[in-house]
Coordinates of C-alpha atoms and ligand atoms in Angstrom, one line a residue:
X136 CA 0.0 0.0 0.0
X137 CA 0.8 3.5 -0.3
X138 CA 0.1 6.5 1.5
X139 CA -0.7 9.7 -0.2
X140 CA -1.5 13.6 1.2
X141 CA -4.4 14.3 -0.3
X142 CA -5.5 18.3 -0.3
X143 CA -9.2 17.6 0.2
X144 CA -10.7 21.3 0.1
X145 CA -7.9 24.2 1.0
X146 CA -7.1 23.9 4.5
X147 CA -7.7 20.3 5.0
X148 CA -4.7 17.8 4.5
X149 CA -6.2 13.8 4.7
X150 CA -3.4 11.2 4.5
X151 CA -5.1 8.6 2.3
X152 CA -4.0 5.1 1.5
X153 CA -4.3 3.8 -1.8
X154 CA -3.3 0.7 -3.8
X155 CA 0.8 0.5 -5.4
X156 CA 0.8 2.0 -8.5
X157 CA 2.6 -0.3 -11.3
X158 CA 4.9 1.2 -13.8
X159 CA 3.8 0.7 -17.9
X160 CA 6.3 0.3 -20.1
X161 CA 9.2 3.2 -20.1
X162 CA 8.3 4.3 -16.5
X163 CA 9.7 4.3 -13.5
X164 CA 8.3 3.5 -9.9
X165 CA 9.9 6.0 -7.3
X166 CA 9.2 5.7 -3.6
X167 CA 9.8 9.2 -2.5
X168 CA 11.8 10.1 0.4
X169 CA 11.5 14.2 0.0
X170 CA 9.3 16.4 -1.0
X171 CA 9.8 20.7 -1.1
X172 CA 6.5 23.1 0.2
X173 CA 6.5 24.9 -2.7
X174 CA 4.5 28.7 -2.4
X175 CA 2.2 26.9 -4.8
X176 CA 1.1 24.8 -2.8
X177 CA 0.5 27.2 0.0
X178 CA -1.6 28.8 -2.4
X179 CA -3.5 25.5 -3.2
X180 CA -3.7 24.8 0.3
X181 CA -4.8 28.6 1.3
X182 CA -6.5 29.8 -1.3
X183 CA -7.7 26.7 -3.7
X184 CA -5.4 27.9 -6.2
X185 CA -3.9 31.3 -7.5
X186 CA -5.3 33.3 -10.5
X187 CA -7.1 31.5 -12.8
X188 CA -6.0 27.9 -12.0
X189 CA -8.6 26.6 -9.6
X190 CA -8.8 23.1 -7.6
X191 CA -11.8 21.6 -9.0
X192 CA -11.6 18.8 -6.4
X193 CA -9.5 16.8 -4.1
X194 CA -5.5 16.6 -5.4
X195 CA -1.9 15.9 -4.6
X196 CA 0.5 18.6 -4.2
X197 CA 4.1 18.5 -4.2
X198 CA 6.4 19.1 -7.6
X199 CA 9.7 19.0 -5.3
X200 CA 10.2 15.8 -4.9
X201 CA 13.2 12.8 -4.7
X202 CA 13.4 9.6 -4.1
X203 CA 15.0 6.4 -5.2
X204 CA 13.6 4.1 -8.1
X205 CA 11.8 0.9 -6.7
X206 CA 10.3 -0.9 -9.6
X207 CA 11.1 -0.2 -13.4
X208 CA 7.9 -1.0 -16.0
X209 CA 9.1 -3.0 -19.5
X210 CA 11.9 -1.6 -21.4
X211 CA 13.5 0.2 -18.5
X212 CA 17.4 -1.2 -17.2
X213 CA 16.3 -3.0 -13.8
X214 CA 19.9 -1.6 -12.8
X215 CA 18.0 1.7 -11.8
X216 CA 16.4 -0.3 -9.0
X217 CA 17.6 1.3 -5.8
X218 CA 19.4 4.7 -8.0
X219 CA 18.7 8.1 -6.0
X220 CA 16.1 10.6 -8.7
X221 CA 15.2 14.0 -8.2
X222 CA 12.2 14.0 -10.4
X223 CA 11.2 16.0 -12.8
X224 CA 7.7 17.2 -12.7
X225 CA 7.0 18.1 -15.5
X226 CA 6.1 16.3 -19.0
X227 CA 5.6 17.8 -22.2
X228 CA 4.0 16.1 -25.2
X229 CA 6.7 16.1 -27.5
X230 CA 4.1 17.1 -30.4
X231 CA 3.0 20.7 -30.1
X232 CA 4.1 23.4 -32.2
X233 CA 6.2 24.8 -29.1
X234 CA 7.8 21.5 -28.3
X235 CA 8.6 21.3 -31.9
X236 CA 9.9 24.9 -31.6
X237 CA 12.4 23.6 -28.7
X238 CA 10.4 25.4 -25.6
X239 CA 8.7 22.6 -24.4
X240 CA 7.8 24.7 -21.2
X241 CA 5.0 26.1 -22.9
X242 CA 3.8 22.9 -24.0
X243 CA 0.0 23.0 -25.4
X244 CA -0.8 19.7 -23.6
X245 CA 1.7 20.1 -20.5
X246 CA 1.2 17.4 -17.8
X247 CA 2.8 18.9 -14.4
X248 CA 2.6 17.4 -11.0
X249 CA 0.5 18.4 -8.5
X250 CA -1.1 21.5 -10.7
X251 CA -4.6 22.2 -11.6
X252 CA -4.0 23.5 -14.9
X253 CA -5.6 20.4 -16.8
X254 CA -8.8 18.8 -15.8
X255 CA -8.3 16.6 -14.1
X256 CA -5.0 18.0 -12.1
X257 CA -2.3 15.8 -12.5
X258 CA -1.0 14.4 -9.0
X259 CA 1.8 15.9 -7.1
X260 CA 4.6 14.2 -5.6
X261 CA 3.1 14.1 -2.2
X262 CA 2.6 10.3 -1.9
X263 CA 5.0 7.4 -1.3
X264 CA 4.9 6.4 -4.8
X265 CA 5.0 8.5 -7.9
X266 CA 5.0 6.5 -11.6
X267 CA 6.5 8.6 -14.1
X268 CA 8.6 8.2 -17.3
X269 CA 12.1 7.0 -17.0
X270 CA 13.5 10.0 -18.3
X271 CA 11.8 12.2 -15.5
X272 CA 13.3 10.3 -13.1
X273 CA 17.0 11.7 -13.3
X274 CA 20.2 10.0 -11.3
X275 CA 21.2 12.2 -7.8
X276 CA 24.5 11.5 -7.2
X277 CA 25.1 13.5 -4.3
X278 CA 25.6 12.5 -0.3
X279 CA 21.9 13.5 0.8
X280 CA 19.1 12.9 -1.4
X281 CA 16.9 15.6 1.1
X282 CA 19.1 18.0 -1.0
X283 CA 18.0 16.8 -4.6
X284 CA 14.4 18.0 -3.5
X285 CA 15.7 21.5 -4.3
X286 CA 16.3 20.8 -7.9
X287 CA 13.2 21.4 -9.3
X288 CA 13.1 25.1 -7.7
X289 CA 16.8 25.7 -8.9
X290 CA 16.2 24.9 -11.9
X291 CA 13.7 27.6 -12.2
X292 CA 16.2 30.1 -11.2
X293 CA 18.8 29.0 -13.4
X294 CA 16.5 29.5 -16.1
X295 CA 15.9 33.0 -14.7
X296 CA 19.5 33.9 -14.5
X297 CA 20.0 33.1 -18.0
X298 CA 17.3 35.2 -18.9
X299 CA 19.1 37.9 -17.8
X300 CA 21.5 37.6 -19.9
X301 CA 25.5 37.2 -19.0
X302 CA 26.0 37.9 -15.8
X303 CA 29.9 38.2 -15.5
X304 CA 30.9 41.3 -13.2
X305 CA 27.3 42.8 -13.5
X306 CA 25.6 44.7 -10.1
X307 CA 22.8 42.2 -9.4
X308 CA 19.7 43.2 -7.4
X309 CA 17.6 40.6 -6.3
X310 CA 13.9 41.7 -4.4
X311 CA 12.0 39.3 -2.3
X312 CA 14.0 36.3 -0.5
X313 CA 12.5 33.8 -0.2
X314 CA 14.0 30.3 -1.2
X315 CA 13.3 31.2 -5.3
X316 CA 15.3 34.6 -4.5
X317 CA 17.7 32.2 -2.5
X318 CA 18.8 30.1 -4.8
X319 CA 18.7 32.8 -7.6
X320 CA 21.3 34.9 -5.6
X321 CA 22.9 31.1 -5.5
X322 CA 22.7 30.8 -9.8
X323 CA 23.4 34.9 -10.0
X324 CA 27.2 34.6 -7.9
X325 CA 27.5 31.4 -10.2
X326 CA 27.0 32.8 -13.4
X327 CA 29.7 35.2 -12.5
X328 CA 27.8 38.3 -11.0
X329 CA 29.9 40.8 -9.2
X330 CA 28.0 41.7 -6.6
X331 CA 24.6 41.0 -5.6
X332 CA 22.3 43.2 -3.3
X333 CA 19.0 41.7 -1.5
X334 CA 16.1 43.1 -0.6
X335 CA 13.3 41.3 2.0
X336 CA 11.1 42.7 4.6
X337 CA 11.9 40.1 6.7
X338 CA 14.9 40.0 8.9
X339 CA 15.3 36.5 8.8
X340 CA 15.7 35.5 5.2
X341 CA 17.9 38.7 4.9
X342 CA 20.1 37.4 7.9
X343 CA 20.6 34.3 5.3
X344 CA 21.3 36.0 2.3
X345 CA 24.5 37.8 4.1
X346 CA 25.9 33.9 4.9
X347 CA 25.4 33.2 1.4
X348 CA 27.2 36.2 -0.1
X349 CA 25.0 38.9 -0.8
X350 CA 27.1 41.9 -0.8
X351 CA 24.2 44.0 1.1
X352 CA 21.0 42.4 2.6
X353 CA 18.2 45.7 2.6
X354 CA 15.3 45.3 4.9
X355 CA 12.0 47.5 2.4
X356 CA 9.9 48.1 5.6
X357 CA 12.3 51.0 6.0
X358 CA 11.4 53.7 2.9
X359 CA 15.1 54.9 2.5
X360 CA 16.8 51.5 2.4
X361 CA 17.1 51.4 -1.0
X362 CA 17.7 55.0 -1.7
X363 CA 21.3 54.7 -2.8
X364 CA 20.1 51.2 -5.2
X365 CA 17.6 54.1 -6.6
X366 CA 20.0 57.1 -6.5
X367 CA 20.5 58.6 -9.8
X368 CA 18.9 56.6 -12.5
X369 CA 19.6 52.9 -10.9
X370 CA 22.8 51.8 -9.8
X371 CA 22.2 47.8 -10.6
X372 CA 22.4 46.1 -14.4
X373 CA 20.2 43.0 -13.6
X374 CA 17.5 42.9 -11.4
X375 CA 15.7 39.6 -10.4
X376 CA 12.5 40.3 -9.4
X377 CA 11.1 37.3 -6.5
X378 CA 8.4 39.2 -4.5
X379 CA 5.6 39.5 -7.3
X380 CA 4.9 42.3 -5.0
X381 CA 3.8 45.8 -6.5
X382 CA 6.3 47.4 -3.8
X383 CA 8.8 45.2 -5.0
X384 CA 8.4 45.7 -8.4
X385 CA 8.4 49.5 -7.9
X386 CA 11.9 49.4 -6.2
X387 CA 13.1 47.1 -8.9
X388 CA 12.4 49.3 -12.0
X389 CA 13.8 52.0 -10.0
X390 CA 17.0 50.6 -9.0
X391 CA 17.4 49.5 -12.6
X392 CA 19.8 51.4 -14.8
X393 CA 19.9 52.6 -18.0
X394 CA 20.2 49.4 -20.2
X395 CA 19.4 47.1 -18.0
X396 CA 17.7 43.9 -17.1
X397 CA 14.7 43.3 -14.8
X398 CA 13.4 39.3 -15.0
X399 CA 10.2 39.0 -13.4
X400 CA 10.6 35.9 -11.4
X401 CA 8.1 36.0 -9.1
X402 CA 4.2 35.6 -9.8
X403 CA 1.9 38.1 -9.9
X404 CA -1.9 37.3 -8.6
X405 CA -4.0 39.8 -10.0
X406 CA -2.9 42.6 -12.4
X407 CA -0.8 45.1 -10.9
X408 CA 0.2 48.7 -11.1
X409 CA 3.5 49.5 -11.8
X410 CA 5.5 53.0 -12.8
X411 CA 6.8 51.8 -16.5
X412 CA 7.9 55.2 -17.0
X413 CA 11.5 54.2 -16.3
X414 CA 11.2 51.1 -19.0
X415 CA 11.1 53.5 -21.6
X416 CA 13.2 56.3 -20.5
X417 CA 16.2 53.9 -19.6
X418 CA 15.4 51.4 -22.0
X419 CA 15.2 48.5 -19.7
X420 CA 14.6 44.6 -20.9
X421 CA 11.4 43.7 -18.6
X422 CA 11.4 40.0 -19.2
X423 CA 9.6 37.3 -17.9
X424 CA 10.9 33.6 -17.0
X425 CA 8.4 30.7 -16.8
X426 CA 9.7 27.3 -15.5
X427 CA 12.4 25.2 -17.6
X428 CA 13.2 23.1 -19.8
X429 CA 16.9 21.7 -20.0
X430 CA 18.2 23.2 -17.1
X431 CA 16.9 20.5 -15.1
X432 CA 19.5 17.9 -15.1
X433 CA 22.1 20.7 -14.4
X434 CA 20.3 21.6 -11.6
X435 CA 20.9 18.2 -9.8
X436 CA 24.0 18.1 -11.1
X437 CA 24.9 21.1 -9.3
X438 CA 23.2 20.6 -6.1
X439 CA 25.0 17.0 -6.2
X440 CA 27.9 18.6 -6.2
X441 CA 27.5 20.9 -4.1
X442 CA 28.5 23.5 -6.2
X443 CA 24.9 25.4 -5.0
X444 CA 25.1 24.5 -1.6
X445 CA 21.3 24.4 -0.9
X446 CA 21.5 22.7 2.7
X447 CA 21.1 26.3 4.6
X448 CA 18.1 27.0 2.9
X449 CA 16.7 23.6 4.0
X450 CA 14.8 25.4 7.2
X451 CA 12.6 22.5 8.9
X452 CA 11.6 18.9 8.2
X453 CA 8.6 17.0 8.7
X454 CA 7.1 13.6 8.6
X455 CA 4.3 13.1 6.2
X456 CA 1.4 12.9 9.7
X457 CA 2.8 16.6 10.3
X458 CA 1.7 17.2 6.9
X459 CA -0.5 20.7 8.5
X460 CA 2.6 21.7 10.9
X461 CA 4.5 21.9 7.8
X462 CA 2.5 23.9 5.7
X463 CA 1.7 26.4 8.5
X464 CA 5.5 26.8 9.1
X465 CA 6.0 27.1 5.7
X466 CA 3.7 30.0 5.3
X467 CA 5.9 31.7 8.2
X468 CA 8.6 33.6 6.0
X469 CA 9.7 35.2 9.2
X470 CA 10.8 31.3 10.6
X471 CA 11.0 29.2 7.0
X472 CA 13.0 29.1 3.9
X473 CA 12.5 25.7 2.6
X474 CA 10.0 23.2 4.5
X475 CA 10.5 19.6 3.6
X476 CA 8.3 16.6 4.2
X477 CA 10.1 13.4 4.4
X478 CA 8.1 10.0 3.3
Ligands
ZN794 ZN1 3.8 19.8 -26.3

């Protein structure tokens, strides 16, 4: 048998038990052993879902996941039996104009775990079982597999970084840390950047970013923090924008220069005022970044590494019957970076 956290309405958690799923030919079976709260989720769990993408009825969160391979369907090498994954949640169809065209993020028939964009939602990674193609299922060769559960998250910010272009010896500015803007001002020193500068309203997270080697950690809830980022007409190139916060997104455009970058990271729920004035006049790039593609398997890579040292953004960990102490923590950005559940 198999246990799985089912999402029964927002707000209520019910740990079900269901039969072992079997893996069909090309698929793997992976029993999980981690699984990342992922601010989706809080807003499934809070909310029933964010903008348009509604929970229609009971589903399994979780698109963080890793685990280790426990049963292979036909055609699959039964040597992966036992091999560490990080698992890739998301499957394209391979046949759609835009996975033709190479960006098979914006797939026409995308199948993601634990999202309601299709009806029905495809199940999240929240269970002690997850059947998915061989392929998703990509080798962690790292020390601590807890750690590979943060691949899915870096890989969207590695994506982001490169849509800011190259990053060698550029002033970075990154608004809103929490573990997307975390691991972003991980990918952003990576890629070469010469100094980042982070913004939070939150002591806590900011507290983190100076151990991981932000050059200045600026605290919002005070007006003039960011008065010399703004001074002049921006002092930063690239500016990563995490908070999906109007506030935010107001200091980012400011502190931007003449030129330069902004990547909107973070989501936006509903549409949002913001002073575009200084897109035009300084001739900014305000780009957006939606998931990944092929920056997956780099991303575990990395982390198995430890190149991206993600284990001090690993906050708090859980078992899956303190499913609802978990997601309440998680919702605490003044306590929690990353909340793990372990199956
Ligand atoms: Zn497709």
């Amino acid at each position: 048998m198999s246990r799985a956290l089912v999402l029964a309405e927002p707000g209520v958690l019910i740990l079900e038990t269901r039969p072992l799923p079997q893996p069909a030919a090309g698929e793997v079976r992976v029993r999980i052993a981690h699984g990342g709260i992922c601010g989706s989720d809080l807003h499934y769990f809070l909310h029933g879902g964010f903008g348009k993408v509604r929970m229609r009825g009971p589903m399994v969160l979780g698109h963080e996941i890793a685990g280790r391979v426990d049963a292979v369907g036909p055609g699959v090498d039964g040597a992966r039996i036992g091999q560490a994954v990080a698992v890739n949640p998301s499957l394209a169809c391979g046949g759609c104009a835009e996975c033709r065209a190479g960006a098979p993020r914006f797939c026409t028939d995308m199948r993601f775990m634990g999202s309601a964009m299709r009806n029905p939602p495809v199940e999240g990674g929240f269970r002690d079982h997850v059947v998915c193609t061989a392929a998703q299922a990509v080798p962690f060769a790292g020390v601590d597999l807890a750690e590979a559960a943060l691949a899915e998250p870096l890989a969207v910010c590695l994506h982001a970084v490169r849509q800011a272009g190259d990053l060698a010896g550029k002033r970075v500015l990154i608004t809103g840390f929490g573990p997307i803007g975390a691991l972003c001002l991980l990918a952003a020193r990576r890629a070469g950047a010469a100094e980042v500068i982070v913004t939070d309203v939150a002591d806590a997270p900011l507290a983190l970013a100076v151990r991981l080697g932000s050059a200045a950690a600026l605290n919002t809830r005070d007006p003039a923090a960011l008065a010399g980022v703004k001074s002049g007409r921006g002092q930063v190139d690239v500016t990563l924008e995490c908070a999906g916060h109007p506030a935010a997104i107001a200091d980012a455009i400011e502190a931007t220069a003449p030129r330069g970058t902004l990547v909107q990271v973070g989501m936006l729920g509903a549409e949002t005022t913001v002073p575009l004035t200084h897109v035009v006049t300084r001739e900014l790039t305000y780009r957006g970044t939606f998931r990944f593609d092929a920056e997956f398997g780099p991303a575990v890579d990395l982390i198995a590494r430890r190149v991206i040292d993600v284990r001090p953004l690993i906050s708090a960990r859980f078992g899956l019957n303190q499913a609802a102490d978990a997601f309440a923590l998680a919702q605490d950005k003044g306590r929690a970076m990353k909340v793990l559940l372990d199956l």
